[in-house]
Amino acid sequence: MEAGRQRQGRLWSNLKEVCDLLHIPAANSIANEELLFQHVQFKTGQRIHTIGQPFDTLYIVNSGFLKTVLIDEYGNEQVLSFPMKGDMLGVDGIHTRHYSSEAVALSDCDLILLPFKKLTALGRIHLELENMMYGVMSRELVREQAMIGMLGALSAEARVARFLVALAERFAQMGYSSKLFNLRMTRHEIGSYLGLTLETVSRTLSAFNEIGLISVDQRTIGIKDSEALKTLRRLPPSRTRGKPATGKSKGGDTVPSGQLLAAL
Amino acid sequence: MEAGRQRQGRLWSNLKEVCDLLHIPAANSIANEELLFQHVQFKTGQRIHTIGQPFDTLYIVNSGFLKTVLIDEYGNEQVLSFPMKGDMLGVDGIHTRHYSSEAVALSDCDLILLPFKKLTALGRIHLELENMMYGVMSRELVREQAMIGMLGALSAEARVARFLVALAERFAQMGYSSKLFNLRMTRHEIGSYLGLTLETVSRTLSAFNEIGLISVDQRTIGIKDSEALKTLRRLPPSRTRGKPATGKSKGGDTVPSGQLLAAL
DNA sequence: CGTCTGCTTGATCAGGGTCAACTCAGGTGG
DNA sequence: CCACCTGAGTTGACCCTGATCAAGCAGACG
């Protein structure tokens, strides 16, 4: 809303604003008013791009919430991410020149269009921009690596807990409250994202609520004990059998009845 | 082995060879013999880079097999990928300027060093190279997305099956046999990669062996029925309850005793 | 030749998926 | 305005997949 200006009845952003959105330290040398990127608005439920569609532009989220999904051979959706302000969409299309995922608006959205050709050409002139591109793609990769680690190693409770913490941090850095916020996605979508069923997500939220870690009312989540959420991990504390990679938890771990919590 | 030349007692590759390795259509305009990239050899078990180590170079695998791992807060390894010939390593370091994963040689390896600064500078001159960079990073991203989809939605059997198929395809495109090959990693590493325990991996391989899908002898795998492996999916065929996304499996699916197989 | 690591196989158990019933909020149309 | 419908969410009962624990085996190596 703050970024962008009217021009011919449309919103446009300059390079500086784009860099700010992406948290890229932009040299002011590039505050070029002639270099403008167009905005596009999407309404809730609209598709930004679909799988297989020819790729030619990247998107940056200026406002709103989305999901990106994969669709398997049986038509089942698999949620890959929940992009929000400052995130980039469409990077997966660069390789094959066709988007390999689908992006859907979970709320009314304002996106900035970045024609890929134009962007790379600009990158050769403005090195910050080039660095931005590499940086954003690398960040995305690291994020997905973390996701893989989570799916491969964590229990259902831990996944939901970390999901909430991550969301809270995103809201914080967007200037919203990190203690009380609204989920923009359904339990089903959360479950798909975390590799769980909607029932498990629902139950886990209820459990957290009872223990006092959070408060739940429909889509409204209140974070009560973010520390506990952060340190929550798999229930059977996977006590290093065999070779302790780092000899640490040798003591009996006398956590009495903490079958849900596990102190660090 | 074919790529690279001796010079001052070391191996070097030119841009063309690098592009070939990455399957990038390289304009021969860049067959510049002055632009050479150095090779480095690693022996089995050696670490290419570690988590947190300052980033400044990318690597391309010229020969050999590796694994990249994440290490969680309790010292547990989580395998992220098994890079082999033509794969790029270290991309995750670009964002924070520190590697966020660790790469270990599973066999003796020959890697090509790509100093990142030098690479991006070159990219501005040779557009193919720039495209290569974006393309490789995007491909990596797509690969990880597929991984997330797999971890989030597939059964143990399906994961192992697809792992074998993917390996076979990699070997094929490297010129080796796709029907008979040697695993370079332990059951434990496979399990970590697939989000399973080593016991489950072992049992699943044994089961495939008994059914005649593959032959197993220690690290030697023979692919007998790659079609069946490809179409294997979750055991309870998740018969589209509620809304059939694509109304299909309405007929009784008279697969007799196929509790392990699931025809498309 | 003993030891160690990787692998297999068996027995047991529980985390979380599946199925089902019910509630609740919002949208629609008579 | 209210009856109705639909989709989201909650909760319970049950059971299966895959983790855990345990034992035994084979090849590599000092």
XYZ file of C-alpha atoms (C1' of nucleotides) in Angstrom:
588
model
C 0.000 0.000 0.000
C 2.770 2.396 0.877
C 4.998 1.273 -1.932
C 3.920 2.137 -5.409
C 2.411 5.090 -7.202
C -0.448 5.679 -9.549
C 0.269 6.187 -13.212
C -2.210 5.659 -15.952
C -4.535 4.246 -13.365
C -2.076 1.572 -12.290
C 0.387 1.014 -9.531
C 4.086 0.976 -10.214
C 7.173 0.566 -8.070
C 10.734 1.607 -8.746
C 13.813 -0.483 -8.182
C 14.481 0.954 -4.742
C 11.063 -0.047 -3.506
C 11.489 -3.528 -4.890
C 14.820 -3.895 -3.131
C 13.351 -2.635 0.119
C 10.592 -5.201 -0.105
C 13.154 -7.947 -0.487
C 15.344 -6.553 2.291
C 18.178 -5.947 -0.122
C 20.510 -3.107 0.747
C 19.876 -1.014 -2.335
C 22.422 1.569 -3.312
C 20.444 4.757 -3.846
C 22.167 5.003 -7.185
C 19.309 2.973 -8.471
C 16.455 5.127 -7.288
C 15.636 5.530 -10.912
C 12.138 6.794 -11.485
C 12.203 5.610 -15.053
C 12.660 2.010 -14.047
C 9.204 1.042 -12.979
C 7.642 -2.323 -12.275
C 3.976 -2.872 -12.658
C 1.676 -4.121 -9.918
C -1.169 -6.531 -10.380
C -4.025 -7.264 -8.023
C -5.495 -10.685 -7.412
C -8.635 -11.485 -5.531
C -8.989 -14.327 -3.035
C -8.942 -17.664 -4.779
C -7.470 -16.415 -8.024
C -4.579 -18.275 -9.569
C -1.368 -16.347 -10.228
C 0.130 -19.064 -12.376
C -0.550 -22.721 -13.008
C 1.612 -25.769 -13.501
C 2.992 -26.066 -16.996
C 2.166 -22.523 -17.970
C 5.020 -20.828 -19.902
C 7.275 -18.866 -17.617
C 8.330 -15.334 -18.260
C 7.845 -13.346 -15.107
C 8.642 -13.500 -11.424
C 6.395 -11.977 -8.798
C 7.067 -10.239 -5.520
C 4.359 -10.123 -2.908
C 3.635 -6.565 -1.888
C 0.628 -7.426 0.235
C -1.649 -10.360 0.858
C -1.212 -14.061 1.418
C -0.838 -16.943 -0.994
C -0.059 -20.595 -1.222
C 1.995 -22.483 -3.756
C 1.065 -26.069 -4.479
C 2.228 -29.090 -6.351
C -0.373 -31.386 -7.871
C 0.497 -35.051 -7.988
C -0.553 -37.587 -10.566
C -3.827 -38.246 -8.759
C -4.886 -34.646 -8.458
C -3.964 -34.245 -4.821
C -2.674 -30.866 -3.777
C 0.559 -30.601 -1.864
C 1.204 -27.200 -0.344
C 4.802 -26.054 -0.761
C 4.817 -22.629 0.828
C 2.711 -19.743 2.046
C 4.293 -16.687 0.418
C 3.612 -13.305 1.953
C 4.956 -9.769 1.811
C 8.507 -9.697 0.516
C 8.515 -13.217 -0.872
C 9.240 -14.051 -4.478
C 7.111 -16.318 -6.627
C 7.812 -18.208 -9.789
C 11.496 -19.006 -9.383
C 10.759 -22.648 -10.101
C 9.828 -21.699 -13.652
C 13.272 -20.494 -14.667
C 14.751 -23.902 -15.237
C 12.295 -25.447 -17.660
C 10.741 -22.149 -18.774
C 7.473 -23.466 -17.399
C 6.144 -23.020 -13.907
C 6.387 -26.274 -12.012
C 4.031 -25.208 -9.259
C 0.794 -23.345 -8.926
C 0.257 -20.162 -6.909
C -3.127 -19.221 -5.474
C -4.189 -16.099 -3.575
C -5.472 -16.886 -0.079
C -6.510 -13.271 0.336
C -6.695 -10.241 -1.879
C -3.151 -9.656 -3.045
C -1.007 -6.998 -4.596
C 1.927 -8.410 -6.547
C 4.772 -6.753 -8.395
C 5.610 -8.119 -11.815
C 9.249 -8.740 -12.623
C 9.665 -9.734 -16.262
C 12.545 -12.168 -16.054
C 14.326 -11.057 -19.212
C 14.171 -7.448 -18.142
C 15.331 -8.377 -14.680
C 18.444 -10.235 -15.744
C 19.311 -7.470 -18.175
C 18.992 -4.938 -15.379
C 21.054 -7.176 -13.145
C 24.005 -6.732 -15.446
C 23.845 -2.981 -14.916
C 22.858 -2.820 -11.270
C 24.990 -5.324 -9.441
C 22.914 -5.036 -6.301
C 20.011 -6.350 -8.290
C 21.990 -9.296 -9.537
C 23.108 -10.066 -6.018
C 19.508 -9.767 -4.953
C 18.470 -12.389 -7.451
C 21.088 -14.873 -6.399
C 20.436 -14.091 -2.763
C 16.699 -14.590 -2.996
C 17.050 -17.859 -4.869
C 19.610 -19.117 -2.394
C 17.401 -18.100 0.512
C 14.524 -19.983 -1.025
C 16.734 -23.029 -1.336
C 17.846 -22.847 2.281
C 14.250 -22.482 3.335
C 13.284 -25.612 1.444
C 16.219 -27.487 2.894
C 14.976 -26.612 6.351
C 11.565 -27.839 5.295
C 13.004 -31.154 4.175
C 14.839 -31.485 7.446
C 11.620 -30.829 9.307
C 9.541 -33.287 7.311
C 12.193 -35.934 7.610
C 12.903 -35.700 11.289
C 10.234 -34.015 13.371
C 7.080 -35.274 15.060
C 3.651 -33.868 14.308
C 3.679 -31.696 17.435
C 7.077 -30.286 16.636
C 6.059 -29.475 13.074
C 2.960 -27.603 14.129
C 4.887 -25.802 16.857
C 7.599 -24.655 14.486
C 5.037 -23.673 11.919
C 3.411 -21.359 14.436
C 6.732 -19.909 15.530
C 7.795 -19.296 11.949
C 4.479 -17.617 11.198
C 4.784 -15.433 14.271
C 8.252 -14.337 13.221
C 7.056 -13.503 9.741
C 4.232 -11.415 11.137
C 6.655 -9.673 13.495
C 9.006 -8.695 10.701
C 6.049 -7.465 8.690
C 5.143 -5.158 11.525
C 2.147 -7.073 12.779
C 1.727 -8.637 16.189
C 3.623 -11.852 16.673
C 1.501 -12.728 19.678
C -1.919 -12.643 18.120
C -2.660 -13.248 14.482
C -5.017 -14.825 12.037
C -4.261 -17.887 10.037
C -5.001 -17.261 6.401
C -5.103 -20.946 5.499
C -7.317 -23.888 6.382
C -6.314 -26.793 8.602
C -6.234 -28.883 5.493
C -3.690 -26.596 3.877
C -1.570 -26.483 7.003
C -1.661 -30.243 7.151
C -0.670 -30.579 3.545
C 2.186 -28.163 4.098
C 3.425 -30.056 7.146
C 2.841 -33.539 5.826
C -0.022 -34.201 8.246
C -3.775 -34.629 8.087
C -6.129 -31.832 8.999
C -7.329 -33.853 11.965
C -3.840 -34.092 13.383
C -3.339 -30.366 12.944
C -6.616 -29.656 14.675
C -5.866 -32.028 17.534
C -2.389 -30.646 18.000
C -3.641 -27.084 18.138
C -6.225 -28.161 20.687
C -3.511 -29.876 22.730
C -1.312 -26.779 22.668
C -4.314 -24.789 23.728
C -5.008 -27.025 26.711
C -1.401 -26.937 27.844
C -1.489 -23.187 27.617
C 1.093 -22.779 24.901
C -1.350 -20.984 22.654
C -4.952 -19.898 22.467
C -7.059 -21.016 19.560
C -10.314 -19.649 18.267
C -10.967 -20.700 14.734
C -8.384 -18.925 12.606
C -7.232 -16.696 15.458
C -4.049 -17.843 17.168
C -2.558 -16.342 20.292
C 1.001 -17.275 21.134
C 1.360 -17.715 24.887
C 4.679 -19.469 25.313
C 6.821 -19.098 22.234
C 9.890 -20.458 24.000
C 8.186 -23.753 24.701
C 6.978 -23.892 21.121
C 10.485 -23.354 19.810
C 12.048 -26.106 21.888
C 9.282 -28.613 21.398
C 10.571 -31.685 19.636
C 9.802 -35.262 18.940
C 8.065 -36.949 21.774
C 10.228 -39.998 22.245
C 13.314 -37.861 22.771
C 15.219 -40.134 20.423
C 17.732 -40.747 23.188
C 20.913 -41.237 21.300
C 21.106 -44.949 21.024
C 24.329 -46.413 19.747
C 26.839 -43.721 18.960
C 26.020 -40.348 20.440
C 26.946 -38.002 17.649
C 27.703 -35.463 20.301
C 27.761 -37.036 23.723
C 25.280 -34.899 25.535
C 22.092 -36.357 26.901
C 23.721 -39.010 28.985
C 21.865 -38.140 32.189
C 18.556 -39.871 32.527
C 16.683 -36.877 31.176
C 14.467 -36.842 34.214
C 11.677 -34.899 32.651
C 8.877 -36.332 34.773
C 5.590 -36.279 32.928
C 6.649 -34.188 30.007
C 5.514 -36.440 27.273
C 4.673 -33.483 25.120
C 7.377 -31.061 26.098
C 11.021 -31.857 25.935
C 13.404 -29.455 27.582
C 16.449 -28.654 25.513
C 38.353 -37.923 -16.222
C 37.785 -36.881 -19.810
C 37.205 -33.268 -18.918
C 40.179 -31.309 -17.736
C 43.828 -30.991 -18.631
C 47.088 -31.010 -16.798
C 48.793 -27.696 -16.151
C 51.302 -27.125 -13.468
C 50.524 -30.549 -12.167
C 46.826 -29.772 -11.693
C 43.619 -30.337 -13.553
C 41.780 -27.468 -15.110
C 38.624 -27.161 -17.176
C 37.525 -24.451 -19.535
C 34.105 -22.872 -19.677
C 32.885 -25.175 -22.405
C 33.631 -28.248 -20.371
C 31.901 -26.786 -17.370
C 28.820 -26.034 -19.424
C 28.819 -29.526 -20.882
C 28.960 -31.009 -17.421
C 25.915 -29.000 -16.417
C 24.098 -29.819 -19.663
C 24.023 -26.201 -20.643
C 23.975 -25.478 -24.371
C 27.230 -23.564 -24.521
C 27.860 -21.306 -27.429
C 31.283 -22.245 -28.702
C 32.135 -18.578 -28.536
C 33.177 -19.276 -24.999
C 35.611 -22.077 -25.667
C 38.178 -19.816 -24.179
C 41.320 -21.626 -23.190
C 42.373 -18.763 -20.958
C 39.302 -19.132 -18.792
C 40.204 -22.105 -16.715
C 38.649 -23.502 -13.584
C 40.667 -25.509 -11.167
C 39.857 -29.045 -10.070
C 40.269 -30.406 -6.575
C 40.289 -34.014 -5.473
C 38.698 -35.291 -2.279
C 39.085 -38.726 -0.807
C 36.265 -40.792 0.624
C 35.027 -39.326 3.857
C 36.575 -35.911 3.375
C 34.474 -32.843 3.953
C 34.124 -30.362 1.103
C 32.624 -27.663 3.264
C 31.049 -27.500 6.699
C 28.105 -25.659 8.150
C 28.851 -22.078 9.012
C 32.055 -21.946 7.038
C 32.421 -18.712 5.046
C 31.180 -19.098 1.511
C 33.097 -18.038 -1.506
C 33.040 -20.856 -4.013
C 30.612 -23.193 -5.694
C 31.567 -26.702 -6.751
C 30.604 -28.870 -9.669
C 30.953 -32.608 -9.388
C 33.110 -33.965 -12.188
C 33.275 -37.477 -10.818
C 32.469 -39.303 -7.598
C 29.578 -39.354 -5.154
C 28.778 -37.158 -2.200
C 26.131 -36.384 0.341
C 25.011 -33.066 1.738
C 23.674 -33.001 5.254
C 22.019 -30.720 7.714
C 22.884 -31.121 11.387
C 20.114 -30.363 13.839
C 20.446 -28.945 17.323
C 21.051 -32.393 18.790
C 23.789 -33.399 16.408
C 21.653 -35.657 14.263
C 22.491 -35.760 10.606
C 19.791 -35.219 8.040
C 20.781 -36.089 4.487
C 19.569 -33.531 1.955
C 20.929 -34.849 -1.315
C 23.386 -37.196 -2.961
C 25.182 -35.044 -5.508
C 26.943 -36.753 -8.384
C 28.424 -35.897 -11.756
C 27.044 -32.643 -13.095
C 25.521 -31.461 -9.839
C 26.385 -28.196 -8.200
C 27.315 -27.802 -4.564
C 27.323 -24.845 -2.240
C 24.443 -22.816 -3.617
C 22.957 -22.607 -0.141
C 25.907 -20.477 0.929
C 25.127 -17.551 -1.349
C 22.392 -16.062 0.742
C 24.083 -15.706 4.121
C 27.634 -15.927 2.760
C 28.057 -19.012 4.905
C 27.355 -22.579 3.894
C 24.206 -23.781 5.587
C 24.879 -27.439 4.912
C 27.796 -29.808 4.951
C 29.089 -31.798 1.989
C 30.957 -35.070 2.414
C 32.584 -37.292 -0.187
C 31.078 -40.796 -0.272
C 33.764 -41.881 -2.703
C 36.900 -40.362 -4.119
C 35.746 -37.252 -5.929
C 36.939 -34.775 -8.468
C 35.312 -31.370 -8.116
C 35.610 -28.196 -10.147
C 35.969 -24.974 -8.201
C 33.848 -22.031 -9.252
C 34.813 -18.917 -7.302
C 31.478 -17.179 -6.940
C 32.741 -13.643 -7.494
C 34.565 -14.687 -10.623
C 31.539 -16.602 -11.799
C 29.063 -13.763 -11.527
C 31.528 -11.415 -13.200
C 31.884 -13.863 -16.052
C 28.150 -14.235 -16.202
C 27.849 -10.601 -17.170
C 30.039 -11.236 -20.192
C 28.865 -14.675 -21.221
C 25.116 -14.674 -21.052
C 24.954 -18.450 -21.391
C 26.841 -18.687 -18.156
C 24.446 -16.379 -16.408
C 21.528 -18.388 -17.705
C 23.316 -21.494 -16.528
C 23.534 -20.120 -13.018
C 19.878 -19.223 -12.806
C 18.934 -22.468 -14.466
C 20.935 -24.635 -12.092
C 19.623 -22.858 -9.023
C 16.078 -23.120 -10.291
C 16.550 -26.808 -11.066
C 17.836 -27.370 -7.561
C 14.781 -25.636 -6.211
C 12.413 -27.734 -8.270
C 14.201 -30.844 -7.130
C 13.774 -29.885 -3.509
C 10.123 -29.110 -4.092
C 9.662 -32.600 -5.452
C 11.437 -33.899 -2.381
C 9.062 -32.013 -0.114
C 6.132 -33.409 -2.026
C 7.490 -36.885 -1.620
C 8.167 -36.586 2.096
C 4.788 -35.047 2.678
C 2.657 -37.462 0.758
C 4.239 -40.829 -0.019
C 4.466 -44.085 1.902
C 7.741 -45.711 2.822
C 7.542 -48.166 -0.055
C 6.815 -45.451 -2.563
C 9.712 -43.358 -1.313
C 12.206 -46.177 -1.606
C 10.839 -47.139 -5.007
C 11.143 -43.613 -6.354
C 14.556 -43.266 -4.851
C 15.710 -46.309 -6.789
C 14.110 -45.095 -9.997
C 15.686 -41.674 -9.640
C 19.074 -43.238 -9.005
C 18.718 -45.493 -12.023
C 17.892 -42.522 -14.205
C 20.873 -40.603 -12.928
C 23.144 -43.513 -13.666
C 21.643 -43.861 -17.120
C 22.259 -40.262 -18.013
C 25.809 -40.579 -16.699
C 26.348 -43.415 -19.110
C 26.299 -46.230 -16.604
C 23.857 -49.082 -16.485
C 20.470 -48.176 -15.133
C 19.651 -51.817 -14.535
C 22.514 -52.770 -12.284
C 24.418 -50.402 -10.067
C 26.028 -49.946 -6.716
C 24.632 -47.833 -3.960
C 27.291 -45.507 -2.692
C 25.511 -44.759 0.563
C 24.512 -46.750 3.642
C 20.991 -47.770 4.539
C 21.175 -45.256 7.310
C 21.935 -42.457 4.882
C 19.170 -43.539 2.534
C 16.779 -43.624 5.448
C 17.798 -40.185 6.590
C 17.349 -38.890 3.059
C 13.889 -40.414 2.747
C 12.705 -39.657 6.252
C 12.766 -43.322 7.265
C 14.783 -45.547 9.553
C 17.481 -47.815 8.204
C 15.449 -50.837 9.251
C 12.518 -49.725 7.144
C 14.781 -49.158 4.163
C 16.312 -52.583 4.590
C 12.950 -54.282 4.971
C 11.509 -52.482 1.976
C 14.417 -53.466 -0.225
C 14.002 -57.045 0.933
C 10.302 -56.893 0.136
C 10.961 -55.530 -3.358
C 13.475 -58.298 -3.804
C 10.979 -60.984 -2.848
C 8.326 -59.621 -5.158
C 10.845 -59.591 -7.952
C 10.942 -55.855 -8.519
C 14.637 -55.691 -7.832
C 17.549 -57.838 -6.794
C 19.541 -56.871 -3.757
C 22.965 -57.948 -2.707
C 24.463 -55.601 -0.195
C 25.137 -52.381 -2.070
C 24.435 -53.939 -5.466
C 20.971 -53.218 -6.818
C 19.475 -54.744 -9.909
C 16.353 -53.129 -11.308
C 13.971 -55.807 -12.572
C 10.695 -53.994 -13.057
C 11.220 -50.269 -13.250
C 7.650 -49.657 -14.406
C 6.230 -51.201 -11.274
C 8.661 -49.184 -9.185
C 7.582 -45.974 -10.850
C 3.888 -46.519 -10.296
C 4.176 -47.830 -6.774
C 2.377 -45.593 -4.346
C 0.935 -45.530 -0.926
C -0.454 -48.827 0.122
C -3.932 -47.855 1.201
C -4.581 -46.394 -2.226
C -6.170 -43.393 -0.565
C -9.387 -44.154 -2.414
C -10.673 -40.742 -3.140
C -13.080 -40.257 -0.328
C -15.347 -37.222 -0.490
C -14.603 -35.220 -3.598
C -12.814 -37.219 -6.258
C -10.359 -34.681 -7.615
C -10.260 -36.680 -10.793
C -12.972 -39.283 -10.798
C -11.098 -42.381 -11.826
C -10.721 -45.352 -9.520
C -14.386 -46.143 -9.289
C -14.128 -49.673 -10.575
C -13.255 -52.222 -7.973
C -9.584 -52.078 -8.892
C -9.420 -55.809 -8.998
C -5.767 -56.090 -8.223
C -5.855 -59.458 -6.523
C -3.242 -59.670 -3.842
C -1.553 -56.461 -4.671
C -1.369 -54.920 -1.279
C 2.054 -53.613 -2.138
C 1.499 -52.630 -5.720
C -1.062 -50.161 -6.846
C -1.778 -49.939 -10.504
C -2.163 -46.456 -11.877
C 41.494 -63.492 15.199
C 38.817 -60.163 17.566
C 36.416 -55.957 16.673
C 33.655 -52.800 14.292
C 30.447 -51.270 11.078
C 26.824 -52.226 7.960
C 22.917 -55.069 7.102
C 19.027 -58.185 7.944
C 15.190 -59.931 10.377
C 11.930 -60.483 14.206
C 8.790 -58.812 17.994
C 6.492 -55.102 19.903
C 4.254 -50.727 20.262
C 2.553 -46.094 19.413
C 2.098 -42.004 16.529
C -0.751 -40.461 13.549
C -3.939 -41.718 9.585
C -8.716 -43.067 8.590
C -13.490 -43.002 9.251
C -17.386 -41.007 11.311
C -20.386 -37.949 13.892
C -21.292 -33.488 15.349
C -20.906 -28.286 15.802
C -20.493 -23.834 14.031
C -20.142 -19.800 10.862
C -21.352 -17.786 6.704
C -23.911 -17.506 2.457
C -28.349 -18.161 -0.155
C -32.903 -18.035 -1.308
C -37.703 -18.478 -0.205
C -36.182 -13.121 8.716
C -35.443 -17.712 8.988
C -34.670 -22.311 6.980
C -31.344 -24.433 4.576
C -26.952 -25.695 2.858
C -22.110 -25.953 2.579
C -17.468 -26.091 4.088
C -14.405 -25.611 8.038
C -13.309 -27.312 12.315
C -13.495 -30.441 16.440
C -13.527 -34.746 18.699
C -13.785 -39.747 19.333
C -12.839 -44.720 18.091
C -10.100 -47.743 15.767
C -6.251 -49.632 13.453
C -2.132 -49.718 10.412
C 2.395 -48.174 9.085
C 6.632 -47.602 10.388
C 9.650 -46.594 14.605
C 11.861 -48.860 18.365
C 14.322 -52.411 20.600
C 16.892 -56.534 20.133
C 19.531 -60.366 18.243
C 22.373 -62.361 14.858
C 25.457 -62.303 10.589
C 28.939 -60.999 7.275
C 32.695 -58.424 5.462
C 36.621 -55.030 6.468
C 40.520 -54.034 9.030
C 44.149 -53.718 12.486
